[in-house]
PDB file of C-alpha atoms in Angstrom:
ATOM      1  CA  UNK A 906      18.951-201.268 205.257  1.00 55.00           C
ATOM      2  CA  UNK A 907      20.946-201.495 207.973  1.00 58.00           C
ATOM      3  CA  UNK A 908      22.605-198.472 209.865  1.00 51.00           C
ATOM      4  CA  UNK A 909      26.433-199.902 209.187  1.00 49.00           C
ATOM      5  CA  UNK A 910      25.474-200.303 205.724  1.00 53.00           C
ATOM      6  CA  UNK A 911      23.887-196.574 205.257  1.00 52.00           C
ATOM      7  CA  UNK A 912      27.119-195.379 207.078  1.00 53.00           C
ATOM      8  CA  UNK A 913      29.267-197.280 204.348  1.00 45.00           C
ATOM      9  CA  UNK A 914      27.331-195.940 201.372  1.00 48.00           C
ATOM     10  CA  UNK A 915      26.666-192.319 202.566  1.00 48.00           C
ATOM     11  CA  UNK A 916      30.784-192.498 203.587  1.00 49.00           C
ATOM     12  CA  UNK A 917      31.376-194.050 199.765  1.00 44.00           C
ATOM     13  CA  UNK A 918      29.474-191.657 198.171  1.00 47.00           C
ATOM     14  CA  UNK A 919      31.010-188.937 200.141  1.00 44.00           C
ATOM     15  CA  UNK A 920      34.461-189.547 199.069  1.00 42.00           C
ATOM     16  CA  UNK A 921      33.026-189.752 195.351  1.00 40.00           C
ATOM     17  CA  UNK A 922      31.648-186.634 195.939  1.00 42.00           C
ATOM     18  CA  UNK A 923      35.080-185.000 196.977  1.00 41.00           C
ATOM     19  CA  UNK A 924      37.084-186.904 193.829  1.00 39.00           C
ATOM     20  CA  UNK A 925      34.690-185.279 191.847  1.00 38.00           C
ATOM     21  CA  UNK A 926      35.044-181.657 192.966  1.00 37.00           C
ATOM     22  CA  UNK A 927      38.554-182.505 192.942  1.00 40.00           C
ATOM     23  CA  UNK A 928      38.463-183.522 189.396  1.00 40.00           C
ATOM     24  CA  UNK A 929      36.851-180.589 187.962  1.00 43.00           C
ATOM     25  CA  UNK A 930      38.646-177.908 190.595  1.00 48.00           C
ATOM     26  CA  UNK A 931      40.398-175.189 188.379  1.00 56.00           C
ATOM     27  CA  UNK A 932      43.900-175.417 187.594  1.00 58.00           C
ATOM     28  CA  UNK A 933      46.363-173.750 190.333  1.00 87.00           C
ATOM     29  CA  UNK A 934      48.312-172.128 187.804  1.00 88.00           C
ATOM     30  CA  UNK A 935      47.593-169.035 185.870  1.00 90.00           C
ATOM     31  CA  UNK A 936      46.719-169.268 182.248  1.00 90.00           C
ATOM     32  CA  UNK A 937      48.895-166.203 180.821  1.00 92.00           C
ATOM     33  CA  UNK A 938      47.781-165.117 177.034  1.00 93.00           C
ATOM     34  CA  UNK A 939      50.576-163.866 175.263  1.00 94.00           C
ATOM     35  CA  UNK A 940      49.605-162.628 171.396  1.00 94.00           C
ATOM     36  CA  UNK A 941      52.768-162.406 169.088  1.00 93.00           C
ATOM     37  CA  UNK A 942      53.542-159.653 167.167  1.00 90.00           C
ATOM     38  CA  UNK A 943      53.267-159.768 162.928  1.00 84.00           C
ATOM     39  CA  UNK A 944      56.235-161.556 162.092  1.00 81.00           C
ATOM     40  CA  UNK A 945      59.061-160.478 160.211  1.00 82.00           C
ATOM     41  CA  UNK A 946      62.185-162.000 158.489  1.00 86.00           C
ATOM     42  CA  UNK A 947      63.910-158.378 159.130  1.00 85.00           C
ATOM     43  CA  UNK A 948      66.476-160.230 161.329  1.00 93.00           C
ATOM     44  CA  UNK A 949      66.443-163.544 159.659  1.00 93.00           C
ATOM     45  CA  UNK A 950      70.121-165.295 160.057  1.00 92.00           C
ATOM     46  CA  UNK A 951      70.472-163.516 163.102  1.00 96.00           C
ATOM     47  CA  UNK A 952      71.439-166.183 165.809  1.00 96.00           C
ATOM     48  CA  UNK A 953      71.470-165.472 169.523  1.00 97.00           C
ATOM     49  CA  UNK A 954      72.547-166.834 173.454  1.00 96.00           C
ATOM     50  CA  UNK A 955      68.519-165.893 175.327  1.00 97.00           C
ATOM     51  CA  UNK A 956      69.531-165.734 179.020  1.00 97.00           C
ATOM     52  CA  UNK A 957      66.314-164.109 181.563  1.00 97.00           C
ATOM     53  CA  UNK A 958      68.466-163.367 185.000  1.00 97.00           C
ATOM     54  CA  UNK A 959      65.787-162.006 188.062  1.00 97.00           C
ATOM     55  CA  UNK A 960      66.517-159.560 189.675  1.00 96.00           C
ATOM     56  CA  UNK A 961      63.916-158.084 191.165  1.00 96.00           C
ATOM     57  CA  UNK A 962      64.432-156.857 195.012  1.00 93.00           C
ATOM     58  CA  UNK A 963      60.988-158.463 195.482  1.00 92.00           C
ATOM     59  CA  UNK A 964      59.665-161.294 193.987  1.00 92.00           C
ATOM     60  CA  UNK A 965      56.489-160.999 195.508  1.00 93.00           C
ATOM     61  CA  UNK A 966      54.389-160.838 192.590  1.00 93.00           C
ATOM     62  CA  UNK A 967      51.200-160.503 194.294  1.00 92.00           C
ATOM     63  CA  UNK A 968      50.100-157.879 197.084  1.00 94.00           C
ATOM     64  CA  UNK A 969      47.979-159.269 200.150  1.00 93.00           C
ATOM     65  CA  UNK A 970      45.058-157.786 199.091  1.00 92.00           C
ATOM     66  CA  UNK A 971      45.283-159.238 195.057  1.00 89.00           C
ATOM     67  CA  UNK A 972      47.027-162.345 196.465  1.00 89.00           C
ATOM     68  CA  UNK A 973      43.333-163.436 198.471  1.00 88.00           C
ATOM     69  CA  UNK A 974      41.961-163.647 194.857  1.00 85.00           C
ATOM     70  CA  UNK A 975      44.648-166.329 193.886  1.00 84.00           C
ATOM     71  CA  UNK A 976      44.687-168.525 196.984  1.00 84.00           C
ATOM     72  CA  UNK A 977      44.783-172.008 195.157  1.00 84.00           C
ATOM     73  CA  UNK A 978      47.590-170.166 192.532  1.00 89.00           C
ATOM     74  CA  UNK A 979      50.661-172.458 192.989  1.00 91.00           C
ATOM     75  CA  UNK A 980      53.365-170.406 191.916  1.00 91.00           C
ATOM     76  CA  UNK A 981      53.137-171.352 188.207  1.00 94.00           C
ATOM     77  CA  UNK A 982      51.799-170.039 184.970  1.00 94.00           C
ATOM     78  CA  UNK A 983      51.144-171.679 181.464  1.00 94.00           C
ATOM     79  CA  UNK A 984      51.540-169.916 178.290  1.00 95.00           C
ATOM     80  CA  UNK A 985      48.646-169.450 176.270  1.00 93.00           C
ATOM     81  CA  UNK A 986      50.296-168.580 172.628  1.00 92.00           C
ATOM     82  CA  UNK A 987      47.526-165.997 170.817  1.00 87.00           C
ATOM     83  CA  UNK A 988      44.721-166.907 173.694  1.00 78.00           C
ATOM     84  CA  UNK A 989      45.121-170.463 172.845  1.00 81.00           C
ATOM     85  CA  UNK A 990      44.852-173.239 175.901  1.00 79.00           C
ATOM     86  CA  UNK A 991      47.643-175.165 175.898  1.00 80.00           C
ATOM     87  CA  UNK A 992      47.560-179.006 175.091  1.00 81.00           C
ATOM     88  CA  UNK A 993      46.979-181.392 178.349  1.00 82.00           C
ATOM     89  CA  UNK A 994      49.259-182.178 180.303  1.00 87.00           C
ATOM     90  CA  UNK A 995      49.831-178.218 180.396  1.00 86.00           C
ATOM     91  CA  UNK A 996      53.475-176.913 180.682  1.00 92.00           C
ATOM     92  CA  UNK A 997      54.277-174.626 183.476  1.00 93.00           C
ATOM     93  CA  UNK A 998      56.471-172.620 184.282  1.00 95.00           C
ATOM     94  CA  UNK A 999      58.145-169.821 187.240  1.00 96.00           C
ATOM     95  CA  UNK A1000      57.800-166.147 186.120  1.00 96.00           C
ATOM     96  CA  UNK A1001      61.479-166.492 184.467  1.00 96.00           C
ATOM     97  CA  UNK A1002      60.834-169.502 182.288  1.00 97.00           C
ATOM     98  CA  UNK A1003      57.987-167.888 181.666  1.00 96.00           C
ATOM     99  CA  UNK A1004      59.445-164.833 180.028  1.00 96.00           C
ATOM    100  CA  UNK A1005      62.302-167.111 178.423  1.00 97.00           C
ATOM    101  CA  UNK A1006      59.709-168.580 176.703  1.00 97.00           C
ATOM    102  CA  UNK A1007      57.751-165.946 175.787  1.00 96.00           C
ATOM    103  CA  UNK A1008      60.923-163.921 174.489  1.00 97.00           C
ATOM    104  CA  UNK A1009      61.867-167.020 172.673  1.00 97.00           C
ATOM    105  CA  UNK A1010      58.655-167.073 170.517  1.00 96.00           C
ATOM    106  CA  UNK A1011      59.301-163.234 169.939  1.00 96.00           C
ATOM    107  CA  UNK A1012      62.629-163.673 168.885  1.00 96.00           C
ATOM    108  CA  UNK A1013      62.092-166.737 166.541  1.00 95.00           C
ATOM    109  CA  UNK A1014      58.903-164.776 164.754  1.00 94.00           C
ATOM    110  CA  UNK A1015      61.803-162.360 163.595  1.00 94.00           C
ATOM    111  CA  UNK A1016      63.695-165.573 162.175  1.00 94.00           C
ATOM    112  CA  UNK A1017      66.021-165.103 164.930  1.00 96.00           C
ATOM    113  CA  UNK A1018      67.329-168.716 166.150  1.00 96.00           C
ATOM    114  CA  UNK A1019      68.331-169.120 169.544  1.00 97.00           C
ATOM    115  CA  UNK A1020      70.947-171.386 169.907  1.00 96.00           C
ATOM    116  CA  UNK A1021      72.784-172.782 173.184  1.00 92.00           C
ATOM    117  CA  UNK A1022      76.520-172.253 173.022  1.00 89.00           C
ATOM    118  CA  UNK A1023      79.387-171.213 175.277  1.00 86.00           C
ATOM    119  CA  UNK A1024      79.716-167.642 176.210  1.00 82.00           C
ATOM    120  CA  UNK A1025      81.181-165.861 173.125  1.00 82.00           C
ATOM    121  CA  UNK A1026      80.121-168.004 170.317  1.00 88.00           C
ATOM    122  CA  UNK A1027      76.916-166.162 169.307  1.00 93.00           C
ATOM    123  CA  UNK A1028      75.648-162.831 170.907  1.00 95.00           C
ATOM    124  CA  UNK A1029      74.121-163.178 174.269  1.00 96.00           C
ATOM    125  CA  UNK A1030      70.536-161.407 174.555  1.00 97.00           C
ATOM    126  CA  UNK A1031      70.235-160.956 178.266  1.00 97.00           C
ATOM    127  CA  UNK A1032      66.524-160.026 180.050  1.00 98.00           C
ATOM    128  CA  UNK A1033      66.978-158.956 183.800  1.00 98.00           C
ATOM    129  CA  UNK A1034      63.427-158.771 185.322  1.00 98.00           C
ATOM    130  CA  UNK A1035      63.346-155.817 187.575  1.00 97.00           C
ATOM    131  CA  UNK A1036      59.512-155.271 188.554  1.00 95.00           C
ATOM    132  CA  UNK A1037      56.545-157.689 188.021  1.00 94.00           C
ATOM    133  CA  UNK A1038      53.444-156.407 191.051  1.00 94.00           C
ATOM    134  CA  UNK A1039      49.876-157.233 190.559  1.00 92.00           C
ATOM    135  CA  UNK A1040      47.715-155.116 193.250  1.00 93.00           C
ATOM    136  CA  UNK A1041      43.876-154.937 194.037  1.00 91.00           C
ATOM    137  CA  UNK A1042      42.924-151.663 195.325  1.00 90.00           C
ATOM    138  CA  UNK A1043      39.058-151.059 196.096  1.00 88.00           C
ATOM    139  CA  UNK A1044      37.294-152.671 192.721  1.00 84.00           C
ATOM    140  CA  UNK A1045      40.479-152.052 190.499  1.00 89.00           C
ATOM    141  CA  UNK A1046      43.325-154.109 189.794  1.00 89.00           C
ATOM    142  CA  UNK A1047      46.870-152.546 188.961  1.00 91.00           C
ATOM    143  CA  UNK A1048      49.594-153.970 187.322  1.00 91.00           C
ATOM    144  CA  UNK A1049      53.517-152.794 187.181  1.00 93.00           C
ATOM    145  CA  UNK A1050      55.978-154.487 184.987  1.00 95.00           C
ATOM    146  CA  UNK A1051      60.279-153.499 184.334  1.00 97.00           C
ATOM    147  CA  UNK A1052      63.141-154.960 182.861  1.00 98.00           C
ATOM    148  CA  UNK A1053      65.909-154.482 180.949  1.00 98.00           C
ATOM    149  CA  UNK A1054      67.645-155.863 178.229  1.00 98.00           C
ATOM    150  CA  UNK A1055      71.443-156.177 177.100  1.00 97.00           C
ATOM    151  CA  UNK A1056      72.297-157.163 173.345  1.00 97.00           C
ATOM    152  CA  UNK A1057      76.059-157.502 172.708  1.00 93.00           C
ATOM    153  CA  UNK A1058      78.198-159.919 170.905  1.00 87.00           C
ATOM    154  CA  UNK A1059      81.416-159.051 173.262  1.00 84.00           C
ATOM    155  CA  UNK A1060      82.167-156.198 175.217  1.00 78.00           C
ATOM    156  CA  UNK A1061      83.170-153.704 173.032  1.00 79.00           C
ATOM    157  CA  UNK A1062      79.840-152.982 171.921  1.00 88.00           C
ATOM    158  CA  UNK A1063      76.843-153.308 174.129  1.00 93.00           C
ATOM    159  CA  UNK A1064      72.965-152.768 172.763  1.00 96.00           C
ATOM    160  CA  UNK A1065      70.853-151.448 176.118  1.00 97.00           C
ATOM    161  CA  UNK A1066      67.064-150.939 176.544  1.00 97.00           C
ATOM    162  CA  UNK A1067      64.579-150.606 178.992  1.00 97.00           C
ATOM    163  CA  UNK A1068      61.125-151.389 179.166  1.00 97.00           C
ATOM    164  CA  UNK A1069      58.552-150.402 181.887  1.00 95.00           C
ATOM    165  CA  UNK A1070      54.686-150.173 181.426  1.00 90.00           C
ATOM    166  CA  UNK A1071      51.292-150.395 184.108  1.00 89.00           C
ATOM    167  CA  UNK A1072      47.794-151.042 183.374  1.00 86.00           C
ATOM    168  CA  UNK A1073      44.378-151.185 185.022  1.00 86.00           C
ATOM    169  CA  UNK A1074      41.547-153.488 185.011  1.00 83.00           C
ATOM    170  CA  UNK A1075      38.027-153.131 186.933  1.00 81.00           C
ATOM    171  CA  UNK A1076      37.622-156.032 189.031  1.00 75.00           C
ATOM    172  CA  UNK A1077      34.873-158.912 188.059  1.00 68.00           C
ATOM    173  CA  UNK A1078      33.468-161.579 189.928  1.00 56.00           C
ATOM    174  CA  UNK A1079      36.603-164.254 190.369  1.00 55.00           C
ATOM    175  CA  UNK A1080      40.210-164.007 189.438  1.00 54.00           C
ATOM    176  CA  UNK A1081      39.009-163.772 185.431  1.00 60.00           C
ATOM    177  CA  UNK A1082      39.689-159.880 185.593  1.00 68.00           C
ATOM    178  CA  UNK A1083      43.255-160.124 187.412  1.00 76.00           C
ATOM    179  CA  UNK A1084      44.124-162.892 185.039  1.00 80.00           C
ATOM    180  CA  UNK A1085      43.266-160.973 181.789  1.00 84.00           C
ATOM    181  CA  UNK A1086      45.664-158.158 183.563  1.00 84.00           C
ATOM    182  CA  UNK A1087      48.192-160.309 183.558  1.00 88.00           C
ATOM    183  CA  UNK A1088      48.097-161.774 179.672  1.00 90.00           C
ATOM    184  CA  UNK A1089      47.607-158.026 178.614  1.00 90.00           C
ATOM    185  CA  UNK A1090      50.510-156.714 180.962  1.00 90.00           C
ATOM    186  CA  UNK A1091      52.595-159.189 179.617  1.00 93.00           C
ATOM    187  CA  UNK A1092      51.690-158.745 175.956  1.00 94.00           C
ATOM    188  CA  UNK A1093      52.194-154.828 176.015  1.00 93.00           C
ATOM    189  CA  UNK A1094      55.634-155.509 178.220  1.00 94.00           C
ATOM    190  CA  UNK A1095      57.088-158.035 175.619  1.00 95.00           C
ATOM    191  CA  UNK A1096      56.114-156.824 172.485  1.00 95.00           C
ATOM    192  CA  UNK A1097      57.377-152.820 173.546  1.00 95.00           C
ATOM    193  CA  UNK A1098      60.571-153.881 173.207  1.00 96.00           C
ATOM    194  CA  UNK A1099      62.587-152.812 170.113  1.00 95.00           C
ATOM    195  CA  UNK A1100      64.699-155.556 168.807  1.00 96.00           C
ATOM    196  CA  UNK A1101      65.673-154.506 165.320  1.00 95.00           C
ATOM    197  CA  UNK A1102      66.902-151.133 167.326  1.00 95.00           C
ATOM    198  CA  UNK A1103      68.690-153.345 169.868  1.00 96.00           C
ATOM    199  CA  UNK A1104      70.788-155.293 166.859  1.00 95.00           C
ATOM    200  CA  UNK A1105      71.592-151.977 164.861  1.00 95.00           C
ATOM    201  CA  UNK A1106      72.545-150.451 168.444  1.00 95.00           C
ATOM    202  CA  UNK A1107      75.031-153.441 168.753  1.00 94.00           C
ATOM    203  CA  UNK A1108      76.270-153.408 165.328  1.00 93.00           C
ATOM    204  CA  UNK A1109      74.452-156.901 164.319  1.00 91.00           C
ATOM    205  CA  UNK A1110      73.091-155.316 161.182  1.00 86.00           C
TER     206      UNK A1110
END
């Protein structure tokens, strides 16, 4: 065999090589489990505006020392419904989609329908994120998460909550540990809130 010809194949099979790892790299976004609450037809009829507004002073999610456990993360999460992957190609989303579409799924499993109409034709259910951090300190991650939410058909009666919560996780080998933070962080901050409160509070019910 010829030396051009080795320098072709080993240069071939190089590039195959790197396709490959390519091909079976993990995906740069971060799988987020969400798990529902029991549903309930308490609220059924109900019809709502969902609007998620951010803002949070810093929308650094991630703190230097967490954020070297996520290098290839590209900004983006997919929502993982009860643990379970979603369908290629997955859906992604930026941290407010991703709580519009979490909230969503809350809201409908209370027979709630979200609808999209002009300001004042159904009552507007308004999340502001305030705080989302995810932090690595020594062998244990921490997680912070706040918001607030506004119920209110007009302004003559407005439904206010607010919903904070942290957790902890001991670090394992890869990102698995910060990434099961996340989906239970997210969980516990979704499903705290009190929506059946936040419609008798606005005189929905």
């Amino acid at each position: 065999m010829g030396y051009l010809t080795r320098i072709f194949i080993n240069t071939a099979l190089a590039g195959l090589l790197i396709l490959f790892i390519g091909a079976c790299a993990k995906p740069h976004y971060l799988n987020v489990k969400y798990d529902l609450p029991e549903t309930s037809d308490q609220l059924q009829g109900q019809k709502v505006r969902l609007v998620v507004e951010d803002l949070r002073e810093d929308k650094t999610i991630f703190s230097d020392e967490a954020g070297s456990e996520f290098k290839q993360w590209d900004g983006t999460f997919s929502l993982a419904l009860g643990g379970i992957t979603p369908p290629e190609p997955v859906e992604t989303y930026d941290l407010p989609t991703l709580f519009h579409e979490a909230m969503k799924n809350r809201l409908e499993a209370m027979q709630i329908e979200i609808v999209d109409v002009p300001a004042g034709e159904a009552p507007t259910f308004i999340v502001t994120l305030e705080k989302i951090s995810i932090d690595l300190k020594g062998r244990t991650w921490h997680a912070q998460i706040a918001y607030k939410v506004q119920l209110s058909r007009d302004s003559s009666k407005i439904a206010r909550e607010s919903v904070s919560g942290s957790a902890e996780r001991t670090k394992v080998m890869g990102k698995g540990g910060g990434e099961k933070l996340i989906g239970e962080m997210f969980t516990e901050g979704v499903n705290k809130l009190n929506i059946s409160k936040l419609f008798e509070n606005a005189g929905l019910l």
